[in-house]
PDB file of C-alpha atoms in Angstrom:
ATOM      1  CA  UNK A   1       0.000   0.000   0.000  1.00 41.00           C
ATOM      2  CA  UNK A   2       1.470   3.314  -1.004  1.00 46.00           C
ATOM      3  CA  UNK A   3       1.543   6.269   1.339  1.00 52.00           C
ATOM      4  CA  UNK A   4      -1.389   8.613   0.850  1.00 55.00           C
ATOM      5  CA  UNK A   5      -0.645  11.623  -1.262  1.00 46.00           C
ATOM      6  CA  UNK A   6       2.855  10.392  -2.061  1.00 61.00           C
ATOM      7  CA  UNK A   7       2.230  11.063  -5.748  1.00 89.00           C
ATOM      8  CA  UNK A   8       0.668  14.441  -5.074  1.00 96.00           C
ATOM      9  CA  UNK A   9       1.825  17.062  -7.554  1.00 97.00           C
ATOM     10  CA  UNK A  10       0.982  20.669  -8.242  1.00 98.00           C
ATOM     11  CA  UNK A  11       0.193  22.033 -11.652  1.00 97.00           C
ATOM     12  CA  UNK A  12      -1.102  25.411 -12.760  1.00 97.00           C
ATOM     13  CA  UNK A  13      -4.854  25.692 -12.386  1.00 98.00           C
ATOM     14  CA  UNK A  14      -6.795  25.584 -15.604  1.00 96.00           C
ATOM     15  CA  UNK A  15     -10.412  26.574 -16.059  1.00 96.00           C
ATOM     16  CA  UNK A  16     -11.487  23.004 -16.809  1.00 97.00           C
ATOM     17  CA  UNK A  17     -10.792  22.262 -13.124  1.00 98.00           C
ATOM     18  CA  UNK A  18     -13.515  24.659 -11.944  1.00 98.00           C
ATOM     19  CA  UNK A  19     -16.507  22.345 -12.004  1.00 97.00           C
ATOM     20  CA  UNK A  20     -14.733  19.598 -10.070  1.00 98.00           C
ATOM     21  CA  UNK A  21     -13.454  22.004  -7.414  1.00 98.00           C
ATOM     22  CA  UNK A  22     -16.808  23.762  -7.101  1.00 97.00           C
ATOM     23  CA  UNK A  23     -18.615  20.418  -6.744  1.00 98.00           C
ATOM     24  CA  UNK A  24     -16.838  19.953  -3.385  1.00 98.00           C
ATOM     25  CA  UNK A  25     -18.821  22.826  -1.850  1.00 97.00           C
ATOM     26  CA  UNK A  26     -22.155  21.420  -0.808  1.00 95.00           C
ATOM     27  CA  UNK A  27     -23.698  24.311   1.141  1.00 97.00           C
ATOM     28  CA  UNK A  28     -23.609  28.029   1.771  1.00 97.00           C
ATOM     29  CA  UNK A  29     -21.744  27.853   5.077  1.00 97.00           C
ATOM     30  CA  UNK A  30     -18.916  25.757   3.567  1.00 97.00           C
ATOM     31  CA  UNK A  31     -18.734  28.183   0.656  1.00 98.00           C
ATOM     32  CA  UNK A  32     -18.200  31.202   2.909  1.00 97.00           C
ATOM     33  CA  UNK A  33     -15.670  29.363   5.089  1.00 97.00           C
ATOM     34  CA  UNK A  34     -13.736  28.747   1.879  1.00 97.00           C
ATOM     35  CA  UNK A  35     -14.053  32.090   0.066  1.00 97.00           C
ATOM     36  CA  UNK A  36     -15.170  34.638   2.698  1.00 95.00           C
ATOM     37  CA  UNK A  37     -17.483  35.819  -0.079  1.00 95.00           C
ATOM     38  CA  UNK A  38     -14.570  37.299  -2.040  1.00 94.00           C
ATOM     39  CA  UNK A  39     -15.663  35.566  -5.260  1.00 96.00           C
ATOM     40  CA  UNK A  40     -19.292  36.591  -4.918  1.00 96.00           C
ATOM     41  CA  UNK A  41     -22.502  35.492  -3.233  1.00 95.00           C
ATOM     42  CA  UNK A  42     -23.338  31.793  -2.944  1.00 97.00           C
ATOM     43  CA  UNK A  43     -23.740  29.982  -5.300  1.00 96.00           C
ATOM     44  CA  UNK A  44     -21.176  31.356  -7.743  1.00 97.00           C
ATOM     45  CA  UNK A  45     -20.880  30.504 -11.410  1.00 96.00           C
ATOM     46  CA  UNK A  46     -17.920  28.808 -13.063  1.00 96.00           C
ATOM     47  CA  UNK A  47     -17.134  32.191 -14.648  1.00 96.00           C
ATOM     48  CA  UNK A  48     -16.996  33.855 -11.243  1.00 97.00           C
ATOM     49  CA  UNK A  49     -14.767  31.099  -9.890  1.00 97.00           C
ATOM     50  CA  UNK A  50     -12.427  31.475 -12.850  1.00 97.00           C
ATOM     51  CA  UNK A  51     -11.408  34.948 -11.647  1.00 96.00           C
ATOM     52  CA  UNK A  52      -8.902  32.950  -9.551  1.00 96.00           C
ATOM     53  CA  UNK A  53      -6.912  32.712 -12.796  1.00 94.00           C
ATOM     54  CA  UNK A  54      -5.739  36.271 -12.021  1.00 93.00           C
ATOM     55  CA  UNK A  55      -3.903  34.845  -9.006  1.00 95.00           C
ATOM     56  CA  UNK A  56      -1.178  32.216  -8.962  1.00 96.00           C
ATOM     57  CA  UNK A  57      -3.613  29.320  -8.810  1.00 98.00           C
ATOM     58  CA  UNK A  58      -2.606  25.696  -8.378  1.00 98.00           C
ATOM     59  CA  UNK A  59      -4.412  22.411  -8.685  1.00 98.00           C
ATOM     60  CA  UNK A  60      -3.078  19.454  -6.703  1.00 98.00           C
ATOM     61  CA  UNK A  61      -3.378  16.172  -8.517  1.00 97.00           C
ATOM     62  CA  UNK A  62      -2.943  12.621  -7.305  1.00 95.00           C
ATOM     63  CA  UNK A  63      -2.825   9.966 -10.013  1.00 90.00           C
ATOM     64  CA  UNK A  64      -4.249  12.540 -12.458  1.00 89.00           C
ATOM     65  CA  UNK A  65      -7.261  13.063 -10.220  1.00 95.00           C
ATOM     66  CA  UNK A  66      -7.882  16.537  -8.810  1.00 98.00           C
ATOM     67  CA  UNK A  67      -7.249  16.329  -5.061  1.00 98.00           C
ATOM     68  CA  UNK A  68      -7.008  19.970  -4.017  1.00 98.00           C
ATOM     69  CA  UNK A  69      -6.675  23.604  -4.967  1.00 98.00           C
ATOM     70  CA  UNK A  70      -5.218  26.833  -3.591  1.00 98.00           C
ATOM     71  CA  UNK A  71      -3.992  30.225  -4.731  1.00 98.00           C
ATOM     72  CA  UNK A  72      -0.964  32.353  -3.952  1.00 97.00           C
ATOM     73  CA  UNK A  73      -0.805  36.095  -4.203  1.00 97.00           C
ATOM     74  CA  UNK A  74       1.502  38.889  -3.191  1.00 96.00           C
ATOM     75  CA  UNK A  75       0.023  41.078  -0.462  1.00 95.00           C
ATOM     76  CA  UNK A  76       2.751  43.647  -1.262  1.00 94.00           C
ATOM     77  CA  UNK A  77       4.984  44.503  -4.200  1.00 94.00           C
ATOM     78  CA  UNK A  78       7.811  42.136  -3.329  1.00 94.00           C
ATOM     79  CA  UNK A  79       7.764  38.348  -3.408  1.00 95.00           C
ATOM     80  CA  UNK A  80       9.171  38.150   0.153  1.00 97.00           C
ATOM     81  CA  UNK A  81       5.728  37.347   1.499  1.00 98.00           C
ATOM     82  CA  UNK A  82       3.145  35.297  -0.327  1.00 98.00           C
ATOM     83  CA  UNK A  83      -0.393  34.707   0.844  1.00 98.00           C
ATOM     84  CA  UNK A  84      -2.253  31.437   0.363  1.00 98.00           C
ATOM     85  CA  UNK A  85      -5.984  31.533  -0.251  1.00 98.00           C
ATOM     86  CA  UNK A  86      -8.987  29.472  -1.348  1.00 98.00           C
ATOM     87  CA  UNK A  87      -7.366  26.320   0.063  1.00 98.00           C
ATOM     88  CA  UNK A  88      -9.591  23.282  -0.447  1.00 98.00           C
ATOM     89  CA  UNK A  89      -9.215  19.505  -0.565  1.00 98.00           C
ATOM     90  CA  UNK A  90     -11.595  17.010  -2.158  1.00 98.00           C
ATOM     91  CA  UNK A  91     -13.953  16.003   0.724  1.00 97.00           C
ATOM     92  CA  UNK A  92     -13.384  12.323  -0.096  1.00 96.00           C
ATOM     93  CA  UNK A  93      -9.677  12.794   0.594  1.00 95.00           C
ATOM     94  CA  UNK A  94      -9.909  14.883   3.772  1.00 94.00           C
ATOM     95  CA  UNK A  95      -8.244  13.663   6.937  1.00 94.00           C
ATOM     96  CA  UNK A  96      -5.646  11.667   4.996  1.00 95.00           C
ATOM     97  CA  UNK A  97      -2.806  14.187   4.842  1.00 95.00           C
ATOM     98  CA  UNK A  98      -3.603  15.598   1.411  1.00 97.00           C
ATOM     99  CA  UNK A  99      -4.090  19.147   2.683  1.00 97.00           C
ATOM    100  CA  UNK A 100      -0.796  19.078   4.554  1.00 97.00           C
ATOM    101  CA  UNK A 101       1.069  17.594   1.571  1.00 97.00           C
ATOM    102  CA  UNK A 102      -0.452  20.128  -0.818  1.00 98.00           C
ATOM    103  CA  UNK A 103       0.487  23.027   1.470  1.00 98.00           C
ATOM    104  CA  UNK A 104       4.037  21.689   1.857  1.00 98.00           C
ATOM    105  CA  UNK A 105       4.389  21.574  -1.940  1.00 98.00           C
ATOM    106  CA  UNK A 106       3.025  25.121  -2.081  1.00 98.00           C
ATOM    107  CA  UNK A 107       5.509  26.307   0.557  1.00 98.00           C
ATOM    108  CA  UNK A 108       8.403  24.694  -1.302  1.00 98.00           C
ATOM    109  CA  UNK A 109       7.262  26.413  -4.503  1.00 97.00           C
ATOM    110  CA  UNK A 110       6.918  29.773  -2.716  1.00 98.00           C
ATOM    111  CA  UNK A 111      10.461  29.493  -1.373  1.00 98.00           C
ATOM    112  CA  UNK A 112      12.294  27.845  -4.292  1.00 98.00           C
ATOM    113  CA  UNK A 113      10.585  29.596  -7.203  1.00 96.00           C
ATOM    114  CA  UNK A 114       9.653  32.984  -5.744  1.00 96.00           C
ATOM    115  CA  UNK A 115      12.233  33.332  -2.976  1.00 98.00           C
ATOM    116  CA  UNK A 116       9.537  34.018  -0.395  1.00 98.00           C
ATOM    117  CA  UNK A 117      10.646  33.971   3.222  1.00 98.00           C
ATOM    118  CA  UNK A 118       7.143  34.030   4.680  1.00 98.00           C
ATOM    119  CA  UNK A 119       3.716  32.705   3.742  1.00 98.00           C
ATOM    120  CA  UNK A 120       0.581  33.967   5.444  1.00 98.00           C
ATOM    121  CA  UNK A 121      -3.100  33.066   5.320  1.00 98.00           C
ATOM    122  CA  UNK A 122      -6.366  33.785   7.039  1.00 98.00           C
ATOM    123  CA  UNK A 123      -8.732  31.175   8.426  1.00 98.00           C
ATOM    124  CA  UNK A 124     -12.102  31.505  10.125  1.00 98.00           C
ATOM    125  CA  UNK A 125     -12.137  30.445  13.759  1.00 97.00           C
ATOM    126  CA  UNK A 126     -15.119  28.155  13.036  1.00 97.00           C
ATOM    127  CA  UNK A 127     -13.191  26.278  10.331  1.00 97.00           C
ATOM    128  CA  UNK A 128     -11.450  23.947  12.758  1.00 97.00           C
ATOM    129  CA  UNK A 129     -10.371  21.252  10.310  1.00 95.00           C
ATOM    130  CA  UNK A 130      -8.587  23.847   8.157  1.00 97.00           C
ATOM    131  CA  UNK A 131      -7.066  25.540  11.215  1.00 98.00           C
ATOM    132  CA  UNK A 132      -5.615  22.252  12.485  1.00 97.00           C
ATOM    133  CA  UNK A 133      -4.335  21.368   9.022  1.00 98.00           C
ATOM    134  CA  UNK A 134      -2.444  24.693   8.865  1.00 98.00           C
ATOM    135  CA  UNK A 135      -1.055  24.213  12.379  1.00 98.00           C
ATOM    136  CA  UNK A 136       0.066  20.666  11.491  1.00 97.00           C
ATOM    137  CA  UNK A 137       1.867  22.086   8.443  1.00 98.00           C
ATOM    138  CA  UNK A 138       3.796  24.512  10.665  1.00 98.00           C
ATOM    139  CA  UNK A 139       1.769  27.718  10.430  1.00 98.00           C
ATOM    140  CA  UNK A 140       1.686  29.777  13.637  1.00 98.00           C
ATOM    141  CA  UNK A 141      -1.061  32.088  14.786  1.00 98.00           C
ATOM    142  CA  UNK A 142      -0.141  35.770  14.576  1.00 97.00           C
ATOM    143  CA  UNK A 143      -1.304  37.874  17.512  1.00 95.00           C
ATOM    144  CA  UNK A 144      -3.551  40.654  16.218  1.00 94.00           C
ATOM    145  CA  UNK A 145      -4.453  43.947  17.896  1.00 95.00           C
ATOM    146  CA  UNK A 146      -7.872  43.643  16.374  1.00 94.00           C
ATOM    147  CA  UNK A 147      -9.397  40.435  15.067  1.00 93.00           C
ATOM    148  CA  UNK A 148     -10.811  40.778  11.567  1.00 94.00           C
ATOM    149  CA  UNK A 149     -14.540  40.058  11.605  1.00 96.00           C
ATOM    150  CA  UNK A 150     -16.838  39.142   8.732  1.00 95.00           C
ATOM    151  CA  UNK A 151     -20.606  39.101   8.875  1.00 94.00           C
ATOM    152  CA  UNK A 152     -21.652  35.870   7.222  1.00 94.00           C
ATOM    153  CA  UNK A 153     -25.202  34.564   6.986  1.00 94.00           C
ATOM    154  CA  UNK A 154     -26.241  36.847   9.864  1.00 95.00           C
ATOM    155  CA  UNK A 155     -23.394  35.662  12.112  1.00 97.00           C
ATOM    156  CA  UNK A 156     -20.111  37.319  13.011  1.00 97.00           C
ATOM    157  CA  UNK A 157     -17.108  35.182  12.097  1.00 98.00           C
ATOM    158  CA  UNK A 158     -13.608  35.876  13.421  1.00 97.00           C
ATOM    159  CA  UNK A 159     -10.747  35.531  10.972  1.00 98.00           C
ATOM    160  CA  UNK A 160      -7.430  34.352  12.428  1.00 98.00           C
ATOM    161  CA  UNK A 161      -4.105  35.304  10.858  1.00 98.00           C
ATOM    162  CA  UNK A 162      -1.490  32.560  10.459  1.00 98.00           C
ATOM    163  CA  UNK A 163       2.011  32.581   9.008  1.00 98.00           C
ATOM    164  CA  UNK A 164       5.048  30.420   8.511  1.00 98.00           C
ATOM    165  CA  UNK A 165       8.632  31.566   8.076  1.00 98.00           C
ATOM    166  CA  UNK A 166      10.508  29.775   5.279  1.00 98.00           C
TER     167      UNK A 166
END
């Protein structure tokens, strides 16, 4: 038996991946945990999702099957810090190390290709599985003077800031 995710690879996102990735989001709450509403109101169209092509977007594949997706962007002019976003793993593959492996590949890419020395991301406090995945990958919580809050579906959600030094 081979180790899970051992053949995981990253490739540039292409718009044919959209329907598969979007099929993983089954409800409104999951959608907002994933996008914070940045891509539009639930449910979004394939066209709306494809605006991620303006970012450095990556699809993780395992045996030619789409296993995950995330984006990288520069919060500032330089490439010293990159920010991960829209991180998602196929629900059928969750809890098996795919998220961690995908993030590790992303971190290696950020460092080796772009020369980044830090990667940051935001995660909602109520998205525990994602939070623990980031912590397991080595991300640390950044103390904030003021926690960023989003109003989602009539609730207030706290957004935590995490980072990892490369």
